């Protein structure tokens, strides 16, 4: 009898942890709201039919995706399958726009998930919409609305007025020449900076002025200008006035752009880590003192494959970044006063002492977390065993058998 009790308890515990594990995918959106990163859609040979979030209010490690604190919301009615779409936060809503096989004139072109009520809504919009797809695009939310640029075959900007749900169209001769595969970054709610897309050079970057709906080209400088980039990641760290540009199709490099002087430099990372192969069409999010990178497509010896791997870059110290595997929600970005004198940065030389220190710190943190988990598990198991034995003795019980039959130690897949 005791053997079956222990098996039931362990199975129950494991099934609780591994209840949901997201499958590999690319072209997925990620939005941080109230200590939750909401992931939507994607592509892995077919449109992904799930919707879930990662709880970033508690520590976790990226070594084992199954052990990360996931919650599946796919059962909520109203989910629309999307990939290569745009997603922006407006109030208590995440607004989802476009994607593969969805045209502007389709009724499901724009939908919203209310994080407070946990409900989906298809937004009834109006305006000068046309029968085209907005695919491989990004959006930026500002006080004036939500802006989406480009899509296959179109070089214009559309804006959704969130107060009356009316779409407007804007265009300009200095707009990005390649309307897909770019990154869009809001700079202090006054302008949107566009980087990359196809073979676009990075020595001049298109800048969209939100206030007067005009385009301009911003010249960049630096000892080296990054090569053209497509399907990369760009994360703005406002405290540092810096954009970190990650990876992209056929590229493994990481660059920093000073958004005050528009100077490029190789990102200062003190250790080796991150994706070992080129990663593209992934999600990248600033959360606390970290940048979380996940999912995407990767080039390796087997060709192009999708992944559900995650990487964590500690950006708590400006220009002294490091790859880690443990997320600490209490860690904060350093207070930093920008140096307004003109200068360029060069990558620091790697040292064995830095790598060793980072490795030892990561090992200690992981050991502490693992020890706490198993210590807590042991306490839970011991308490439940004592209660069960005390109540039922060593005889079988039909209610227990029913529960045991319903338990499972296999992950739920979709």
C-alpha positions as CSV (number, residue, x, y, z in Angstrom):
1,X,0.0,0.0,0.0
2,X,2.8,2.5,0.9
3,X,4.4,1.8,-2.4
4,X,1.3,2.9,-4.3
5,X,0.9,6.0,-2.2
6,X,4.4,7.1,-3.0
7,X,3.9,6.5,-6.7
8,X,0.7,8.5,-6.7
9,X,2.2,11.4,-4.9
10,X,5.3,11.5,-7.2
11,X,3.1,11.2,-10.3
12,X,0.8,13.9,-9.1
13,X,3.7,16.2,-8.4
14,X,5.4,15.6,-11.8
15,X,2.2,16.0,-13.8
16,X,1.6,19.3,-12.0
17,X,5.0,20.6,-13.1
18,X,5.0,19.3,-16.6
19,X,1.3,20.0,-17.4
20,X,2.2,22.3,-20.3
21,X,5.4,22.6,-22.3
22,X,5.3,24.9,-25.4
23,X,6.4,23.3,-28.6
24,X,9.1,24.7,-30.9
25,X,7.9,27.5,-33.2
26,X,9.0,30.7,-35.0
27,X,7.2,34.0,-35.8
28,X,5.7,34.2,-32.3
29,X,4.8,37.4,-30.4
30,X,5.8,38.1,-26.7
31,X,4.3,40.8,-24.5
32,X,5.2,41.5,-20.9
33,X,2.2,42.5,-18.8
34,X,2.0,42.4,-15.0
35,X,4.8,39.9,-14.5
36,X,3.6,37.7,-17.3
37,X,5.0,37.3,-20.7
38,X,2.1,36.3,-23.1
39,X,3.2,34.3,-26.1
40,X,0.8,34.0,-29.0
41,X,0.9,31.9,-32.2
42,X,3.8,31.0,-34.4
43,X,4.7,28.6,-37.2
44,X,6.2,25.1,-37.1
45,X,5.0,23.8,-40.5
46,X,1.5,24.8,-39.5
47,X,-0.1,27.6,-37.6
48,X,0.3,27.2,-33.8
49,X,-3.0,26.8,-32.1
50,X,-2.0,27.8,-28.6
51,X,-1.8,30.8,-26.3
52,X,0.1,30.8,-23.0
53,X,2.2,32.9,-20.6
54,X,5.4,32.6,-18.6
55,X,5.2,33.8,-15.0
56,X,8.3,36.0,-14.3
57,X,7.4,36.9,-10.7
58,X,9.3,33.9,-9.5
59,X,12.8,32.5,-10.2
60,X,13.4,29.9,-12.9
61,X,16.2,28.5,-15.0
62,X,16.4,28.2,-18.7
63,X,18.2,24.9,-18.7
64,X,15.0,22.9,-18.8
65,X,12.1,24.5,-20.7
66,X,9.6,22.0,-19.0
67,X,10.5,23.3,-15.6
68,X,9.7,26.9,-16.4
69,X,6.5,28.3,-14.9
70,X,4.1,28.1,-17.9
71,X,0.4,28.5,-18.0
72,X,-1.7,27.4,-21.0
73,X,-4.7,29.7,-21.9
74,X,-5.5,28.0,-25.2
75,X,-8.9,26.7,-23.9
76,X,-10.3,30.3,-23.7
77,X,-12.8,30.7,-26.6
78,X,-11.9,33.2,-29.3
79,X,-8.3,32.4,-30.1
80,X,-7.3,33.2,-33.7
81,X,-4.4,31.2,-35.2
82,X,-1.6,33.7,-36.3
83,X,2.0,33.8,-37.3
84,X,4.3,36.6,-38.4
85,X,1.8,39.0,-36.9
86,X,2.0,42.1,-34.7
87,X,1.1,42.5,-31.0
88,X,1.0,45.6,-28.9
89,X,-0.3,46.5,-25.5
90,X,-3.0,49.1,-25.0
91,X,-4.4,49.5,-21.5
92,X,-5.5,46.1,-20.3
93,X,-5.6,44.7,-23.8
94,X,-3.0,43.0,-26.0
95,X,-4.0,43.9,-29.6
96,X,-3.1,41.3,-32.2
97,X,-2.9,42.4,-35.8
98,X,-2.6,40.6,-39.2
99,X,-0.4,37.6,-39.8
100,X,-0.1,34.9,-42.4
101,X,-3.2,34.2,-44.5
102,X,-5.1,37.1,-42.9
103,X,-6.0,40.1,-45.0
104,X,-6.9,43.6,-43.8
105,X,-10.4,43.2,-44.9
106,X,-10.9,39.9,-43.0
107,X,-13.1,40.2,-39.9
108,X,-10.4,38.7,-37.7
109,X,-7.6,41.0,-38.9
110,X,-7.6,42.8,-35.4
111,X,-8.4,41.0,-32.1
112,X,-7.8,41.8,-28.5
113,X,-7.1,39.8,-25.3
114,X,-8.2,41.5,-22.1
115,X,-5.7,40.5,-19.4
116,X,-8.1,41.5,-16.6
117,X,-11.1,39.6,-17.7
118,X,-9.1,36.9,-19.5
119,X,-11.4,37.1,-22.6
120,X,-10.9,37.4,-26.3
121,X,-12.6,40.0,-28.5
122,X,-12.6,40.5,-32.2
123,X,-12.4,44.3,-32.8
124,X,-14.9,45.8,-35.3
125,X,-12.7,48.3,-37.1
126,X,-13.2,50.7,-40.0
127,X,-11.1,52.8,-42.3
128,X,-9.3,52.6,-45.6
129,X,-8.4,48.9,-45.5
130,X,-7.5,46.9,-48.6
131,X,-7.3,43.2,-49.4
132,X,-3.6,42.6,-48.6
133,X,-1.8,40.6,-45.9
134,X,0.3,42.3,-43.2
135,X,2.8,39.4,-42.6
136,X,6.2,39.5,-41.0
137,X,5.4,42.9,-39.4
138,X,5.8,44.6,-36.0
139,X,3.7,47.2,-34.3
140,X,4.4,50.1,-31.9
141,X,1.9,51.5,-29.4
142,X,1.9,55.1,-28.5
143,X,-0.5,57.7,-27.0
144,X,-1.9,58.4,-30.5
145,X,-2.6,54.7,-31.4
146,X,-1.0,51.6,-32.7
147,X,1.3,51.8,-35.7
148,X,2.0,48.9,-38.2
149,X,4.4,49.3,-41.1
150,X,4.6,47.3,-44.3
151,X,3.9,43.7,-45.1
152,X,4.4,41.8,-48.3
153,X,4.1,44.2,-51.3
154,X,3.2,47.3,-49.3
155,X,5.3,50.3,-48.2
156,X,3.0,52.3,-46.0
157,X,2.1,52.8,-42.4
158,X,-1.3,52.1,-40.9
159,X,-2.4,53.5,-37.6
160,X,-5.3,52.2,-35.4
161,X,-7.0,54.9,-33.4
162,X,-7.8,52.9,-30.3
163,X,-10.5,55.3,-29.1
164,X,-12.7,54.9,-32.2
165,X,-11.1,51.8,-33.9
166,X,-10.5,53.5,-37.2
167,X,-7.5,52.7,-39.4
168,X,-5.6,55.4,-41.2
169,X,-2.9,55.1,-43.8
170,X,0.4,57.1,-44.0
171,X,3.2,56.9,-46.5
172,X,6.5,58.6,-47.2
173,X,9.5,58.4,-49.6
174,X,12.0,57.8,-46.8
175,X,10.1,54.8,-45.4
176,X,12.0,51.5,-45.1
177,X,12.7,50.0,-48.6
178,X,12.1,46.5,-47.4
179,X,8.7,46.2,-45.6
180,X,9.2,42.8,-43.9
181,X,11.8,41.3,-41.6
182,X,12.6,44.6,-39.9
183,X,12.5,45.6,-36.2
184,X,10.5,48.6,-34.9
185,X,11.4,50.4,-31.7
186,X,9.6,53.2,-30.0
187,X,11.9,55.9,-28.8
188,X,10.3,57.7,-25.8
189,X,6.8,57.8,-27.4
190,X,7.8,60.4,-30.0
191,X,9.3,58.4,-32.8
192,X,9.7,54.8,-34.2
193,X,13.2,53.6,-35.3
194,X,13.3,50.9,-38.0
195,X,16.3,48.6,-38.3
196,X,17.0,46.1,-41.0
197,X,14.8,44.1,-43.3
198,X,16.3,42.4,-46.3
199,X,19.4,44.0,-47.6
200,X,18.8,47.4,-46.0
201,X,22.0,49.1,-45.0
202,X,22.4,50.0,-41.3
203,X,24.5,53.2,-41.9
204,X,21.2,55.1,-42.2
205,X,18.0,54.2,-40.3
206,X,14.4,55.2,-41.1
207,X,12.8,57.2,-38.3
208,X,9.1,57.8,-38.2
209,X,7.8,60.9,-36.3
210,X,4.6,60.0,-34.5
211,X,3.6,63.6,-33.9
212,X,3.6,64.8,-37.5
213,X,3.5,61.5,-39.4
214,X,6.7,62.2,-41.4
215,X,9.8,60.1,-42.2
216,X,13.5,60.9,-42.0
217,X,16.8,59.0,-42.4
218,X,19.1,59.0,-39.4
219,X,22.8,58.5,-40.2
220,X,24.7,56.2,-37.9
221,X,28.4,55.9,-37.1
222,X,30.9,53.6,-35.3
223,X,34.2,52.0,-36.0
224,X,32.3,49.2,-37.7
225,X,28.7,49.3,-39.1
226,X,26.8,46.0,-38.7
227,X,26.0,44.1,-41.8
228,X,22.3,44.1,-43.1
229,X,20.0,42.2,-40.9
230,X,16.7,40.3,-41.4
231,X,14.3,38.7,-38.9
232,X,16.5,39.8,-36.0
233,X,15.6,41.0,-32.5
234,X,15.9,44.5,-31.2
235,X,15.4,45.3,-27.5
236,X,15.4,48.9,-26.2
237,X,16.8,49.5,-22.7
238,X,15.5,53.0,-22.0
239,X,17.6,53.4,-18.8
240,X,20.8,53.1,-20.9
241,X,19.5,54.8,-24.1
242,X,20.6,51.7,-26.0
243,X,19.1,49.2,-28.4
244,X,20.6,45.7,-28.4
245,X,20.3,44.0,-31.8
246,X,20.4,40.2,-31.7
247,X,21.2,37.6,-34.4
248,X,19.1,37.5,-37.5
249,X,19.1,35.3,-40.6
250,X,22.6,33.8,-41.1
251,X,24.1,35.9,-38.3
252,X,25.2,35.2,-34.7
253,X,26.5,38.7,-33.8
254,X,25.0,41.0,-31.2
255,X,25.3,44.8,-31.5
256,X,24.6,47.9,-29.4
257,X,23.2,51.2,-30.8
258,X,23.4,54.3,-28.7
259,X,20.1,56.1,-29.3
260,X,21.4,59.5,-28.3
261,X,24.3,59.6,-30.7
262,X,23.3,56.7,-33.0
263,X,26.7,55.1,-32.7
264,X,27.1,51.3,-33.3
265,X,29.4,49.1,-31.3
266,X,29.8,45.4,-30.7
267,X,27.8,44.5,-27.6
268,X,30.0,44.2,-24.5
269,X,29.3,40.7,-23.2
270,X,31.8,39.2,-20.7
271,X,31.3,35.5,-21.4
272,X,30.3,33.0,-24.1
273,X,26.7,32.0,-24.3
274,X,23.4,32.5,-26.1
275,X,22.5,30.8,-29.4
276,X,25.5,28.8,-30.8
277,X,24.0,29.1,-34.3
278,X,22.2,31.8,-36.2
279,X,18.7,32.4,-34.8
280,X,15.9,34.3,-36.5
281,X,12.2,34.9,-36.3
282,X,12.4,34.6,-32.5
283,X,10.9,36.5,-29.5
284,X,13.0,38.8,-27.4
285,X,11.8,40.7,-24.3
286,X,13.3,43.0,-21.7
287,X,12.1,41.7,-18.3
288,X,13.6,43.2,-15.2
289,X,17.4,43.1,-15.4
290,X,17.4,40.5,-18.2
291,X,16.7,40.1,-21.9
292,X,14.8,36.8,-22.5
293,X,15.2,35.3,-26.0
294,X,13.1,32.3,-27.0
295,X,11.7,30.2,-29.8
296,X,12.7,31.0,-33.4
297,X,14.4,29.3,-36.4
298,X,18.0,28.1,-36.3
299,X,20.5,27.2,-39.0
300,X,22.5,24.0,-38.1
301,X,23.9,20.9,-39.8
302,X,20.4,19.6,-40.2
303,X,19.2,22.7,-42.0
304,X,16.6,25.2,-40.8
305,X,14.8,23.9,-37.7
306,X,12.4,25.6,-35.2
307,X,13.2,25.6,-31.5
308,X,11.7,26.1,-28.1
309,X,15.0,26.9,-26.4
310,X,15.6,30.0,-24.3
311,X,18.5,32.2,-23.5
312,X,18.9,34.8,-20.8
313,X,21.2,37.8,-21.0
314,X,21.9,39.7,-17.7
315,X,21.9,43.4,-18.6
316,X,21.9,44.7,-15.0
317,X,25.3,46.5,-15.5
318,X,25.5,48.7,-18.6
319,X,28.1,47.4,-21.1
320,X,29.1,44.6,-18.8
321,X,26.5,42.1,-19.9
322,X,26.7,38.3,-19.4
323,X,24.9,35.1,-20.3
324,X,23.2,33.3,-17.4
325,X,20.7,30.5,-17.0
326,X,19.0,31.6,-13.7
327,X,16.4,34.3,-13.7
328,X,16.1,36.4,-10.4
329,X,13.0,38.6,-10.4
330,X,14.5,40.8,-7.6
331,X,17.5,41.9,-9.7
332,X,17.4,45.5,-11.0
333,X,19.1,47.5,-13.7
334,X,21.8,49.8,-12.4
335,X,21.3,53.5,-12.1
336,X,23.1,55.0,-15.0
337,X,23.9,58.6,-16.1
338,X,24.7,58.7,-19.8
339,X,28.0,60.2,-20.9
340,X,27.2,62.8,-23.6
341,X,30.8,63.0,-24.9
342,X,31.3,61.3,-28.3
343,X,33.0,58.0,-28.0
344,X,32.9,54.5,-29.5
345,X,33.0,51.2,-27.7
346,X,35.0,48.1,-28.5
347,X,34.2,44.6,-27.3
348,X,36.1,43.7,-24.1
349,X,38.6,40.8,-24.2
350,X,37.2,37.6,-22.6
351,X,39.1,36.4,-19.5
352,X,39.1,33.0,-17.9
353,X,38.5,34.5,-14.5
354,X,35.2,36.2,-15.7
355,X,34.0,33.0,-17.3
356,X,34.9,30.9,-14.2
357,X,33.2,33.4,-11.9
358,X,30.1,33.4,-14.0
359,X,30.0,29.6,-14.2
360,X,30.5,29.2,-10.4
361,X,27.8,31.8,-9.6
362,X,25.4,30.0,-12.0
363,X,26.2,26.6,-10.5
364,X,25.7,27.9,-6.9
365,X,22.3,29.5,-7.8
366,X,21.1,26.4,-9.6
367,X,22.2,24.1,-6.7
368,X,20.4,26.4,-4.3
369,X,17.2,26.3,-6.3
370,X,17.3,22.5,-6.9
371,X,18.0,21.9,-3.2
372,X,15.0,24.1,-2.3
373,X,12.7,22.3,-4.7
374,X,13.6,18.8,-3.5
375,X,13.6,19.9,0.1
376,X,10.1,21.3,-0.3
377,X,9.0,18.2,-2.2
378,X,10.3,15.9,0.5
379,X,8.3,17.9,3.1
380,X,5.1,17.7,1.0
381,X,5.5,14.0,0.4
382,X,6.3,13.2,4.1
383,X,3.3,15.2,5.2
384,X,0.9,13.6,2.8
385,X,2.2,10.1,3.5
386,X,1.6,10.6,7.2
387,X,-1.9,11.9,6.7
388,X,-2.9,9.2,4.3
389,X,-1.4,6.3,6.4
390,X,-3.0,7.7,9.5
391,X,-6.4,8.0,7.9
392,X,-6.5,4.8,5.9
393,X,-4.0,2.5,7.5
394,X,-2.7,-0.2,5.2
395,X,-5.9,-1.2,3.5
396,X,-7.0,-0.2,0.0
397,X,-9.6,2.5,-0.6
398,X,-11.8,2.9,-3.7
399,X,-11.4,6.8,-3.7
400,X,-7.7,6.5,-3.8
401,X,-7.7,4.0,-6.6
402,X,-9.9,6.4,-8.6
403,X,-7.5,9.3,-8.1
404,X,-4.5,7.1,-9.0
405,X,-6.0,6.0,-12.2
406,X,-6.6,9.6,-13.2
407,X,-3.0,10.7,-12.6
408,X,-0.4,10.8,-15.3
409,X,3.3,11.4,-15.5
410,X,3.3,12.4,-19.1
411,X,3.4,16.0,-20.4
412,X,0.3,17.3,-22.0
413,X,0.9,18.1,-25.6
414,X,-1.1,19.9,-28.2
